[in-house]
């Protein structure tokens, strides 16, 4: 059975497979770089979260501030569960969950 390729009858399946693998590696590399966060950035995310929760609790209502804090706590617990299921243990699992939960501060820092 002969396959139909977009390049026509002179297509090279091995070259197409190599291009695909190269593109997938580049895509995965960029995703890893996107999710790679340093610990000081995560600390800044935690500080911003605490400040925002206190501010919202004072301006609107304490219940709203607790809801915001609880949402981040739930996200941390879920990320910790995923890290533990992925095979990380102890301090490494906590660090991965912490970076995932509060690493968003990397998007707002210069």
PDB file of N, CA and C in Angstrom:
ATOM      1  N   UNK A   1       0.840  -1.169   0.000  1.00  0.00           N
ATOM      2  CA  UNK A   1       0.000   0.000   0.000  1.00  0.00           C
ATOM      3  C   UNK A   1       0.892   1.241   0.000  1.00  0.00           C
ATOM      4  N   UNK A   2       0.609   2.135  -0.889  1.00  0.00           N
ATOM      5  CA  UNK A   2       1.407   3.344  -1.030  1.00  0.00           C
ATOM      6  C   UNK A   2       0.710   4.501  -0.324  1.00  0.00           C
ATOM      7  N   UNK A   3       1.489   5.239   0.495  1.00  0.00           N
ATOM      8  CA  UNK A   3       0.929   6.363   1.230  1.00  0.00           C
ATOM      9  C   UNK A   3       0.960   7.622   0.377  1.00  0.00           C
ATOM     10  N   UNK A   4      -0.040   8.475   0.621  1.00  0.00           N
ATOM     11  CA  UNK A   4      -0.056   9.768  -0.058  1.00  0.00           C
ATOM     12  C   UNK A   4       0.524  10.809   0.880  1.00  0.00           C
ATOM     13  N   UNK A   5       1.560  11.518   0.413  1.00  0.00           N
ATOM     14  CA  UNK A   5       2.233  12.535   1.207  1.00  0.00           C
ATOM     15  C   UNK A   5       1.917  13.900   0.627  1.00  0.00           C
ATOM     16  N   UNK A   6       1.835  14.934   1.475  1.00  0.00           N
ATOM     17  CA  UNK A   6       1.562  16.275   0.962  1.00  0.00           C
ATOM     18  C   UNK A   6       2.644  16.762   0.011  1.00  0.00           C
ATOM     19  N   UNK A   7       3.867  16.235   0.158  1.00  0.00           N
ATOM     20  CA  UNK A   7       4.976  16.661  -0.698  1.00  0.00           C
ATOM     21  C   UNK A   7       4.928  15.997  -2.070  1.00  0.00           C
ATOM     22  N   UNK A   8       4.048  15.038  -2.242  1.00  0.00           N
ATOM     23  CA  UNK A   8       3.945  14.346  -3.521  1.00  0.00           C
ATOM     24  C   UNK A   8       4.574  12.963  -3.467  1.00  0.00           C
ATOM     25  N   UNK A   9       4.813  12.403  -4.639  1.00  0.00           N
ATOM     26  CA  UNK A   9       5.329  11.032  -4.700  1.00  0.00           C
ATOM     27  C   UNK A   9       6.810  10.951  -4.352  1.00  0.00           C
ATOM     28  N   UNK A  10       7.511  12.074  -4.339  1.00  0.00           N
ATOM     29  CA  UNK A  10       8.943  12.071  -4.024  1.00  0.00           C
ATOM     30  C   UNK A  10       9.222  12.347  -2.543  1.00  0.00           C
ATOM     31  N   UNK A  11       8.227  12.212  -1.694  1.00  0.00           N
ATOM     32  CA  UNK A  11       8.393  12.503  -0.271  1.00  0.00           C
ATOM     33  C   UNK A  11       9.292  11.473   0.388  1.00  0.00           C
ATOM     34  N   UNK A  12      10.047  11.936   1.355  1.00  0.00           N
ATOM     35  CA  UNK A  12      10.933  11.059   2.092  1.00  0.00           C
ATOM     36  C   UNK A  12      10.360  10.877   3.506  1.00  0.00           C
ATOM     37  N   UNK A  13       9.818   9.695   3.824  1.00  0.00           N
ATOM     38  CA  UNK A  13       9.209   9.475   5.136  1.00  0.00           C
ATOM     39  C   UNK A  13      10.213   9.656   6.286  1.00  0.00           C
ATOM     40  N   UNK A  14      11.449   9.274   6.076  1.00  0.00           N
ATOM     41  CA  UNK A  14      12.452   9.432   7.135  1.00  0.00           C
ATOM     42  C   UNK A  14      12.728  10.906   7.420  1.00  0.00           C
ATOM     43  N   UNK A  15      12.793  11.724   6.393  1.00  0.00           N
ATOM     44  CA  UNK A  15      13.011  13.161   6.583  1.00  0.00           C
ATOM     45  C   UNK A  15      11.812  13.788   7.295  1.00  0.00           C
ATOM     46  N   UNK A  16      10.624  13.347   6.938  1.00  0.00           N
ATOM     47  CA  UNK A  16       9.424  13.862   7.599  1.00  0.00           C
ATOM     48  C   UNK A  16       9.418  13.471   9.070  1.00  0.00           C
ATOM     49  N   UNK A  17       9.807  12.236   9.367  1.00  0.00           N
ATOM     50  CA  UNK A  17       9.870  11.773  10.755  1.00  0.00           C
ATOM     51  C   UNK A  17      10.926  12.556  11.532  1.00  0.00           C
ATOM     52  N   UNK A  18      12.060  12.833  10.909  1.00  0.00           N
ATOM     53  CA  UNK A  18      13.110  13.623  11.572  1.00  0.00           C
ATOM     54  C   UNK A  18      12.635  15.048  11.857  1.00  0.00           C
ATOM     55  N   UNK A  19      11.927  15.653  10.885  1.00  0.00           N
ATOM     56  CA  UNK A  19      11.378  16.989  11.108  1.00  0.00           C
ATOM     57  C   UNK A  19      10.377  16.989  12.258  1.00  0.00           C
ATOM     58  N   UNK A  20       9.540  15.968  12.289  1.00  0.00           N
ATOM     59  CA  UNK A  20       8.547  15.852  13.355  1.00  0.00           C
ATOM     60  C   UNK A  20       9.235  15.728  14.713  1.00  0.00           C
ATOM     61  N   UNK A  21      10.224  14.853  14.815  1.00  0.00           N
ATOM     62  CA  UNK A  21      10.928  14.662  16.084  1.00  0.00           C
ATOM     63  C   UNK A  21      11.643  15.932  16.527  1.00  0.00           C
ATOM     64  N   UNK A  22      12.267  16.634  15.585  1.00  0.00           N
ATOM     65  CA  UNK A  22      12.946  17.891  15.905  1.00  0.00           C
ATOM     66  C   UNK A  22      11.951  18.935  16.398  1.00  0.00           C
ATOM     67  N   UNK A  23      10.803  19.033  15.744  1.00  0.00           N
ATOM     68  CA  UNK A  23       9.782  19.988  16.167  1.00  0.00           C
ATOM     69  C   UNK A  23       9.223  19.636  17.546  1.00  0.00           C
ATOM     70  N   UNK A  24       9.016  18.357  17.809  1.00  0.00           N
ATOM     71  CA  UNK A  24       8.512  17.943  19.115  1.00  0.00           C
ATOM     72  C   UNK A  24       9.524  18.237  20.219  1.00  0.00           C
ATOM     73  N   UNK A  25      10.803  18.021  19.953  1.00  0.00           N
ATOM     74  CA  UNK A  25      11.831  18.327  20.944  1.00  0.00           C
ATOM     75  C   UNK A  25      11.869  19.824  21.240  1.00  0.00           C
ATOM     76  N   UNK A  26      11.763  20.632  20.211  1.00  0.00           N
ATOM     77  CA  UNK A  26      11.760  22.087  20.404  1.00  0.00           C
ATOM     78  C   UNK A  26      10.526  22.529  21.196  1.00  0.00           C
ATOM     79  N   UNK A  27       9.393  21.924  20.914  1.00  0.00           N
ATOM     80  CA  UNK A  27       8.169  22.261  21.631  1.00  0.00           C
ATOM     81  C   UNK A  27       8.271  21.884  23.103  1.00  0.00           C
ATOM     82  N   UNK A  28       8.782  20.700  23.377  1.00  0.00           N
ATOM     83  CA  UNK A  28       8.935  20.267  24.772  1.00  0.00           C
ATOM     84  C   UNK A  28       9.962  21.116  25.507  1.00  0.00           C
ATOM     85  N   UNK A  29      11.037  21.495  24.832  1.00  0.00           N
ATOM     86  CA  UNK A  29      12.060  22.342  25.445  1.00  0.00           C
ATOM     87  C   UNK A  29      11.478  23.701  25.828  1.00  0.00           C
ATOM     88  N   UNK A  30      10.681  24.279  24.932  1.00  0.00           N
ATOM     89  CA  UNK A  30      10.094  25.583  25.247  1.00  0.00           C
ATOM     90  C   UNK A  30       9.085  25.467  26.387  1.00  0.00           C
ATOM     91  N   UNK A  31       8.358  24.361  26.479  1.00  0.00           N
ATOM     92  CA  UNK A  31       7.416  24.164  27.573  1.00  0.00           C
ATOM     93  C   UNK A  31       8.156  24.007  28.903  1.00  0.00           C
ATOM     94  N   UNK A  32       9.275  23.278  28.896  1.00  0.00           N
ATOM     95  CA  UNK A  32      10.079  23.148  30.118  1.00  0.00           C
ATOM     96  C   UNK A  32      10.616  24.502  30.554  1.00  0.00           C
ATOM     97  N   UNK A  33      11.069  25.307  29.612  1.00  0.00           N
ATOM     98  CA  UNK A  33      11.576  26.635  29.952  1.00  0.00           C
ATOM     99  C   UNK A  33      10.475  27.536  30.490  1.00  0.00           C
ATOM    100  N   UNK A  34       9.273  27.368  29.980  1.00  0.00           N
ATOM    101  CA  UNK A  34       8.150  28.161  30.453  1.00  0.00           C
ATOM    102  C   UNK A  34       7.831  27.831  31.903  1.00  0.00           C
ATOM    103  N   UNK A  35       7.904  26.563  32.268  1.00  0.00           N
ATOM    104  CA  UNK A  35       7.550  26.134  33.610  1.00  0.00           C
ATOM    105  C   UNK A  35       8.735  26.134  34.574  1.00  0.00           C
ATOM    106  N   UNK A  36       9.919  26.461  34.117  1.00  0.00           N
ATOM    107  CA  UNK A  36      11.093  26.495  34.991  1.00  0.00           C
ATOM    108  C   UNK A  36      11.112  27.820  35.737  1.00  0.00           C
ATOM    109  N   UNK A  37      11.074  27.740  37.060  1.00  0.00           N
ATOM    110  CA  UNK A  37      10.987  28.925  37.899  1.00  0.00           C
ATOM    111  C   UNK A  37      12.016  28.795  39.019  1.00  0.00           C
ATOM    112  N   UNK A  38      12.625  29.919  39.392  1.00  0.00           N
ATOM    113  CA  UNK A  38      13.545  29.930  40.516  1.00  0.00           C
ATOM    114  C   UNK A  38      12.766  30.119  41.814  1.00  0.00           C
ATOM    115  N   UNK A  39      13.359  29.695  42.911  1.00  0.00           N
ATOM    116  CA  UNK A  39      12.708  29.787  44.207  1.00  0.00           C
ATOM    117  C   UNK A  39      12.433  31.227  44.639  1.00  0.00           C
ATOM    118  N   UNK A  40      13.327  32.192  44.437  1.00  0.00           N
ATOM    119  CA  UNK A  40      13.001  33.577  44.825  1.00  0.00           C
ATOM    120  C   UNK A  40      11.775  34.137  44.100  1.00  0.00           C
ATOM    121  N   UNK A  41      11.568  33.728  42.874  1.00  0.00           N
ATOM    122  CA  UNK A  41      10.372  34.172  42.139  1.00  0.00           C
ATOM    123  C   UNK A  41       9.123  33.591  42.793  1.00  0.00           C
ATOM    124  N   UNK A  42       9.188  32.326  43.199  1.00  0.00           N
ATOM    125  CA  UNK A  42       8.049  31.713  43.878  1.00  0.00           C
ATOM    126  C   UNK A  42       7.790  32.389  45.221  1.00  0.00           C
ATOM    127  N   UNK A  43       8.857  32.793  45.926  1.00  0.00           N
ATOM    128  CA  UNK A  43       8.675  33.541  47.175  1.00  0.00           C
ATOM    129  C   UNK A  43       7.950  34.850  46.909  1.00  0.00           C
ATOM    130  N   UNK A  44       8.294  35.515  45.809  1.00  0.00           N
ATOM    131  CA  UNK A  44       7.625  36.757  45.457  1.00  0.00           C
ATOM    132  C   UNK A  44       6.150  36.504  45.156  1.00  0.00           C
ATOM    133  N   UNK A  45       5.850  35.413  44.485  1.00  0.00           N
ATOM    134  CA  UNK A  45       4.456  35.061  44.220  1.00  0.00           C
ATOM    135  C   UNK A  45       3.678  34.828  45.500  1.00  0.00           C
ATOM    136  N   UNK A  46       4.315  34.167  46.479  1.00  0.00           N
ATOM    137  CA  UNK A  46       3.666  33.955  47.775  1.00  0.00           C
ATOM    138  C   UNK A  46       3.428  35.291  48.472  1.00  0.00           C
ATOM    139  N   UNK A  47       4.419  36.171  48.447  1.00  0.00           N
ATOM    140  CA  UNK A  47       4.273  37.487  49.087  1.00  0.00           C
ATOM    141  C   UNK A  47       3.150  38.290  48.434  1.00  0.00           C
ATOM    142  N   UNK A  48       3.095  38.273  47.122  1.00  0.00           N
ATOM    143  CA  UNK A  48       2.028  38.995  46.418  1.00  0.00           C
ATOM    144  C   UNK A  48       0.663  38.416  46.773  1.00  0.00           C
ATOM    145  N   UNK A  49       0.593  37.093  46.875  1.00  0.00           N
ATOM    146  CA  UNK A  49      -0.668  36.443  47.233  1.00  0.00           C
ATOM    147  C   UNK A  49      -1.111  36.837  48.634  1.00  0.00           C
ATOM    148  N   UNK A  50      -0.171  36.857  49.578  1.00  0.00           N
ATOM    149  CA  UNK A  50      -0.508  37.245  50.954  1.00  0.00           C
ATOM    150  C   UNK A  50      -0.955  38.697  50.997  1.00  0.00           C
ATOM    151  N   UNK A  51      -0.218  39.572  50.340  1.00  0.00           N
ATOM    152  CA  UNK A  51      -0.583  40.998  50.330  1.00  0.00           C
ATOM    153  C   UNK A  51      -1.952  41.198  49.692  1.00  0.00           C
ATOM    154  N   UNK A  52      -2.198  40.523  48.574  1.00  0.00           N
ATOM    155  CA  UNK A  52      -3.494  40.663  47.900  1.00  0.00           C
ATOM    156  C   UNK A  52      -4.631  40.114  48.763  1.00  0.00           C
ATOM    157  N   UNK A  53      -4.405  38.998  49.436  1.00  0.00           N
ATOM    158  CA  UNK A  53      -5.442  38.425  50.294  1.00  0.00           C
ATOM    159  C   UNK A  53      -5.768  39.347  51.456  1.00  0.00           C
ATOM    160  N   UNK A  54      -4.730  39.918  52.086  1.00  0.00           N
ATOM    161  CA  UNK A  54      -4.958  40.850  53.192  1.00  0.00           C
ATOM    162  C   UNK A  54      -5.660  42.096  52.683  1.00  0.00           C
ATOM    163  N   UNK A  55      -5.231  42.623  51.552  1.00  0.00           N
ATOM    164  CA  UNK A  55      -5.847  43.822  50.992  1.00  0.00           C
ATOM    165  C   UNK A  55      -7.324  43.583  50.687  1.00  0.00           C
ATOM    166  N   UNK A  56      -7.608  42.481  50.022  1.00  0.00           N
ATOM    167  CA  UNK A  56      -9.000  42.165  49.682  1.00  0.00           C
ATOM    168  C   UNK A  56      -9.812  41.924  50.954  1.00  0.00           C
ATOM    169  N   UNK A  57      -9.182  41.285  51.955  1.00  0.00           N
ATOM    170  CA  UNK A  57      -9.885  41.043  53.214  1.00  0.00           C
ATOM    171  C   UNK A  57     -10.215  42.321  53.956  1.00  0.00           C
ATOM    172  N   UNK A  58      -9.358  43.318  53.848  1.00  0.00           N
ATOM    173  CA  UNK A  58      -9.607  44.595  54.524  1.00  0.00           C
ATOM    174  C   UNK A  58     -10.602  45.445  53.736  1.00  0.00           C
ATOM    175  N   UNK A  59     -10.436  45.501  52.421  1.00  0.00           N
ATOM    176  CA  UNK A  59     -11.277  46.370  51.597  1.00  0.00           C
ATOM    177  C   UNK A  59     -12.687  45.805  51.428  1.00  0.00           C
ATOM    178  N   UNK A  60     -12.817  44.530  51.078  1.00  0.00           N
ATOM    179  CA  UNK A  60     -14.132  43.953  50.843  1.00  0.00           C
ATOM    180  C   UNK A  60     -14.646  43.258  52.096  1.00  0.00           C
ATOM    181  N   UNK A  61     -14.180  42.044  52.294  1.00  0.00           N
ATOM    182  CA  UNK A  61     -14.598  41.317  53.493  1.00  0.00           C
ATOM    183  C   UNK A  61     -13.537  40.275  53.825  1.00  0.00           C
ATOM    184  N   UNK A  62     -13.407  39.952  55.101  1.00  0.00           N
ATOM    185  CA  UNK A  62     -12.419  38.935  55.472  1.00  0.00           C
ATOM    186  C   UNK A  62     -12.687  37.586  54.802  1.00  0.00           C
ATOM    187  N   UNK A  63     -13.952  37.301  54.578  1.00  0.00           N
ATOM    188  CA  UNK A  63     -14.312  36.022  53.944  1.00  0.00           C
ATOM    189  C   UNK A  63     -13.718  35.926  52.536  1.00  0.00           C
ATOM    190  N   UNK A  64     -13.719  37.009  51.794  1.00  0.00           N
ATOM    191  CA  UNK A  64     -13.170  37.011  50.441  1.00  0.00           C
ATOM    192  C   UNK A  64     -11.656  36.780  50.473  1.00  0.00           C
ATOM    193  N   UNK A  65     -10.978  37.406  51.432  1.00  0.00           N
ATOM    194  CA  UNK A  65      -9.541  37.181  51.579  1.00  0.00           C
ATOM    195  C   UNK A  65      -9.221  35.741  51.911  1.00  0.00           C
ATOM    196  N   UNK A  66     -10.046  35.132  52.755  1.00  0.00           N
ATOM    197  CA  UNK A  66      -9.849  33.723  53.111  1.00  0.00           C
ATOM    198  C   UNK A  66     -10.124  32.827  51.904  1.00  0.00           C
ATOM    199  N   UNK A  67     -11.092  33.181  51.084  1.00  0.00           N
ATOM    200  CA  UNK A  67     -11.385  32.394  49.882  1.00  0.00           C
ATOM    201  C   UNK A  67     -10.196  32.410  48.932  1.00  0.00           C
ATOM    202  N   UNK A  68      -9.581  33.575  48.759  1.00  0.00           N
ATOM    203  CA  UNK A  68      -8.405  33.676  47.879  1.00  0.00           C
ATOM    204  C   UNK A  68      -7.264  32.837  48.435  1.00  0.00           C
ATOM    205  N   UNK A  69      -6.998  32.964  49.741  1.00  0.00           N
ATOM    206  CA  UNK A  69      -5.938  32.167  50.354  1.00  0.00           C
ATOM    207  C   UNK A  69      -6.242  30.677  50.264  1.00  0.00           C
ATOM    208  N   UNK A  70      -7.493  30.323  50.481  1.00  0.00           N
ATOM    209  CA  UNK A  70      -7.895  28.915  50.397  1.00  0.00           C
ATOM    210  C   UNK A  70      -7.753  28.349  48.998  1.00  0.00           C
ATOM    211  N   UNK A  71      -8.014  29.179  47.995  1.00  0.00           N
ATOM    212  CA  UNK A  71      -7.857  28.712  46.614  1.00  0.00           C
ATOM    213  C   UNK A  71      -6.388  28.394  46.317  1.00  0.00           C
ATOM    214  N   UNK A  72      -5.490  29.260  46.775  1.00  0.00           N
ATOM    215  CA  UNK A  72      -4.069  28.980  46.564  1.00  0.00           C
ATOM    216  C   UNK A  72      -3.607  27.788  47.384  1.00  0.00           C
ATOM    217  N   UNK A  73      -4.157  27.627  48.586  1.00  0.00           N
ATOM    218  CA  UNK A  73      -3.808  26.457  49.401  1.00  0.00           C
ATOM    219  C   UNK A  73      -4.295  25.170  48.727  1.00  0.00           C
ATOM    220  N   UNK A  74      -5.494  25.211  48.157  1.00  0.00           N
ATOM    221  CA  UNK A  74      -6.014  24.035  47.453  1.00  0.00           C
ATOM    222  C   UNK A  74      -5.175  23.720  46.215  1.00  0.00           C
ATOM    223  N   UNK A  75      -4.752  24.762  45.510  1.00  0.00           N
ATOM    224  CA  UNK A  75      -3.886  24.552  44.349  1.00  0.00           C
ATOM    225  C   UNK A  75      -2.566  23.929  44.768  1.00  0.00           C
ATOM    226  N   UNK A  76      -2.010  24.387  45.909  1.00  0.00           N
ATOM    227  CA  UNK A  76      -0.762  23.818  46.411  1.00  0.00           C
ATOM    228  C   UNK A  76      -0.941  22.347  46.768  1.00  0.00           C
ATOM    229  N   UNK A  77      -2.028  22.015  47.442  1.00  0.00           N
ATOM    230  CA  UNK A  77      -2.277  20.616  47.826  1.00  0.00           C
ATOM    231  C   UNK A  77      -2.446  19.746  46.584  1.00  0.00           C
ATOM    232  N   UNK A  78      -3.168  20.244  45.589  1.00  0.00           N
ATOM    233  CA  UNK A  78      -3.334  19.476  44.350  1.00  0.00           C
ATOM    234  C   UNK A  78      -2.001  19.291  43.629  1.00  0.00           C
ATOM    235  N   UNK A  79      -1.191  20.352  43.575  1.00  0.00           N
ATOM    236  CA  UNK A  79       0.122  20.251  42.934  1.00  0.00           C
ATOM    237  C   UNK A  79       1.035  19.304  43.705  1.00  0.00           C
ATOM    238  N   UNK A  80       0.930  19.302  45.027  1.00  0.00           N
ATOM    239  CA  UNK A  80       1.722  18.379  45.845  1.00  0.00           C
ATOM    240  C   UNK A  80       1.305  16.940  45.592  1.00  0.00           C
ATOM    241  N   UNK A  81       0.004  16.706  45.463  1.00  0.00           N
ATOM    242  CA  UNK A  81      -0.480  15.358  45.167  1.00  0.00           C
ATOM    243  C   UNK A  81       0.029  14.884  43.807  1.00  0.00           C
ATOM    244  N   UNK A  82       0.009  15.770  42.832  1.00  0.00           N
ATOM    245  CA  UNK A  82       0.509  15.408  41.499  1.00  0.00           C
ATOM    246  C   UNK A  82       2.006  15.138  41.551  1.00  0.00           C
ATOM    247  N   UNK A  83       2.749  15.956  42.288  1.00  0.00           N
ATOM    248  CA  UNK A  83       4.191  15.750  42.402  1.00  0.00           C
ATOM    249  C   UNK A  83       4.493  14.412  43.078  1.00  0.00           C
ATOM    250  N   UNK A  84       3.717  14.070  44.098  1.00  0.00           N
ATOM    251  CA  UNK A  84       3.924  12.784  44.772  1.00  0.00           C
ATOM    252  C   UNK A  84       3.567  11.620  43.863  1.00  0.00           C
ATOM    253  N   UNK A  85       2.490  11.769  43.106  1.00  0.00           N
ATOM    254  CA  UNK A  85       2.109  10.708  42.168  1.00  0.00           C
ATOM    255  C   UNK A  85       3.113  10.564  41.026  1.00  0.00           C
ATOM    256  N   UNK A  86       3.783  11.662  40.692  1.00  0.00           N
ATOM    257  CA  UNK A  86       4.776  11.637  39.611  1.00  0.00           C
ATOM    258  C   UNK A  86       6.098  11.013  40.062  1.00  0.00           C
ATOM    259  N   UNK A  87       6.252  10.798  41.373  1.00  0.00           N
ATOM    260  CA  UNK A  87       7.453  10.126  41.844  1.00  0.00           C
ATOM    261  C   UNK A  87       8.380  10.979  42.680  1.00  0.00           C
ATOM    262  N   UNK A  88       8.100  12.256  42.818  1.00  0.00           N
ATOM    263  CA  UNK A  88       8.925  13.097  43.690  1.00  0.00           C
ATOM    264  C   UNK A  88       8.599  12.765  45.137  1.00  0.00           C
ATOM    265  N   UNK A  89       9.601  12.862  45.980  1.00  0.00           N
ATOM    266  CA  UNK A  89       9.392  12.549  47.391  1.00  0.00           C
ATOM    267  C   UNK A  89       9.947  13.655  48.273  1.00  0.00           C
ATOM    268  N   UNK A  90       9.330  13.828  49.431  1.00  0.00           N
ATOM    269  CA  UNK A  90       9.830  14.717  50.454  1.00  0.00           C
ATOM    270  C   UNK A  90       9.954  16.158  50.021  1.00  0.00           C
ATOM    271  N   UNK A  91      11.144  16.703  50.274  1.00  0.00           N
ATOM    272  CA  UNK A  91      11.412  18.116  50.010  1.00  0.00           C
ATOM    273  C   UNK A  91      11.282  18.449  48.520  1.00  0.00           C
ATOM    274  N   UNK A  92      11.657  17.536  47.642  1.00  0.00           N
ATOM    275  CA  UNK A  92      11.553  17.803  46.202  1.00  0.00           C
ATOM    276  C   UNK A  92      10.097  17.947  45.763  1.00  0.00           C
ATOM    277  N   UNK A  93       9.211  17.153  46.333  1.00  0.00           N
ATOM    278  CA  UNK A  93       7.791  17.256  45.987  1.00  0.00           C
ATOM    279  C   UNK A  93       7.216  18.577  46.470  1.00  0.00           C
ATOM    280  N   UNK A  94       7.588  18.980  47.684  1.00  0.00           N
ATOM    281  CA  UNK A  94       7.084  20.247  48.223  1.00  0.00           C
ATOM    282  C   UNK A  94       7.624  21.416  47.403  1.00  0.00           C
ATOM    283  N   UNK A  95       8.901  21.350  47.034  1.00  0.00           N
ATOM    284  CA  UNK A  95       9.497  22.424  46.236  1.00  0.00           C
ATOM    285  C   UNK A  95       8.826  22.526  44.862  1.00  0.00           C
ATOM    286  N   UNK A  96       8.551  21.396  44.232  1.00  0.00           N
ATOM    287  CA  UNK A  96       7.895  21.412  42.923  1.00  0.00           C
ATOM    288  C   UNK A  96       6.485  21.992  43.021  1.00  0.00           C
ATOM    289  N   UNK A  97       5.749  21.606  44.047  1.00  0.00           N
ATOM    290  CA  UNK A  97       4.396  22.130  44.233  1.00  0.00           C
ATOM    291  C   UNK A  97       4.423  23.626  44.539  1.00  0.00           C
ATOM    292  N   UNK A  98       5.384  24.056  45.337  1.00  0.00           N
ATOM    293  CA  UNK A  98       5.524  25.470  45.692  1.00  0.00           C
ATOM    294  C   UNK A  98       5.850  26.304  44.460  1.00  0.00           C
ATOM    295  N   UNK A  99       6.779  25.813  43.648  1.00  0.00           N
ATOM    296  CA  UNK A  99       7.133  26.535  42.423  1.00  0.00           C
ATOM    297  C   UNK A  99       5.957  26.591  41.455  1.00  0.00           C
ATOM    298  N   UNK A 100       5.205  25.503  41.375  1.00  0.00           N
ATOM    299  CA  UNK A 100       4.054  25.491  40.468  1.00  0.00           C
ATOM    300  C   UNK A 100       2.977  26.464  40.947  1.00  0.00           C
ATOM    301  N   UNK A 101       2.724  26.483  42.264  1.00  0.00           N
ATOM    302  CA  UNK A 101       1.648  27.297  42.803  1.00  0.00           C
ATOM    303  C   UNK A 101       1.957  28.787  42.745  1.00  0.00           C
ATOM    304  N   UNK A 102       3.204  29.167  43.058  1.00  0.00           N
ATOM    305  CA  UNK A 102       3.523  30.583  43.169  1.00  0.00           C
ATOM    306  C   UNK A 102       4.504  31.062  42.107  1.00  0.00           C
ATOM    307  N   UNK A 103       4.848  30.220  41.165  1.00  0.00           N
ATOM    308  CA  UNK A 103       5.791  30.593  40.119  1.00  0.00           C
ATOM    309  C   UNK A 103       5.223  31.551  39.091  1.00  0.00           C
ATOM    310  N   UNK A 104       3.941  31.825  39.155  1.00  0.00           N
ATOM    311  CA  UNK A 104       3.320  32.760  38.212  1.00  0.00           C
ATOM    312  C   UNK A 104       3.906  34.167  38.334  1.00  0.00           C
ATOM    313  N   UNK A 105       4.579  34.442  39.438  1.00  0.00           N
ATOM    314  CA  UNK A 105       5.174  35.776  39.595  1.00  0.00           C
ATOM    315  C   UNK A 105       6.257  36.042  38.569  1.00  0.00           C
ATOM    316  N   UNK A 106       6.774  34.990  37.958  1.00  0.00           N
ATOM    317  CA  UNK A 106       7.775  35.157  36.901  1.00  0.00           C
ATOM    318  C   UNK A 106       7.183  35.883  35.695  1.00  0.00           C
ATOM    319  N   UNK A 107       5.886  35.794  35.518  1.00  0.00           N
ATOM    320  CA  UNK A 107       5.231  36.436  34.377  1.00  0.00           C
ATOM    321  C   UNK A 107       5.073  37.935  34.581  1.00  0.00           C
ATOM    322  N   UNK A 108       5.136  38.402  35.832  1.00  0.00           N
ATOM    323  CA  UNK A 108       4.926  39.830  36.078  1.00  0.00           C
ATOM    324  C   UNK A 108       6.204  40.561  36.465  1.00  0.00           C
ATOM    325  N   UNK A 109       7.307  39.840  36.613  1.00  0.00           N
ATOM    326  CA  UNK A 109       8.575  40.478  36.951  1.00  0.00           C
ATOM    327  C   UNK A 109       9.353  40.757  35.672  1.00  0.00           C
ATOM    328  N   UNK A 110      10.161  41.821  35.682  1.00  0.00           N
ATOM    329  CA  UNK A 110      10.925  42.137  34.465  1.00  0.00           C
ATOM    330  C   UNK A 110      12.068  41.188  34.240  1.00  0.00           C
TER     331      UNK A 110
END
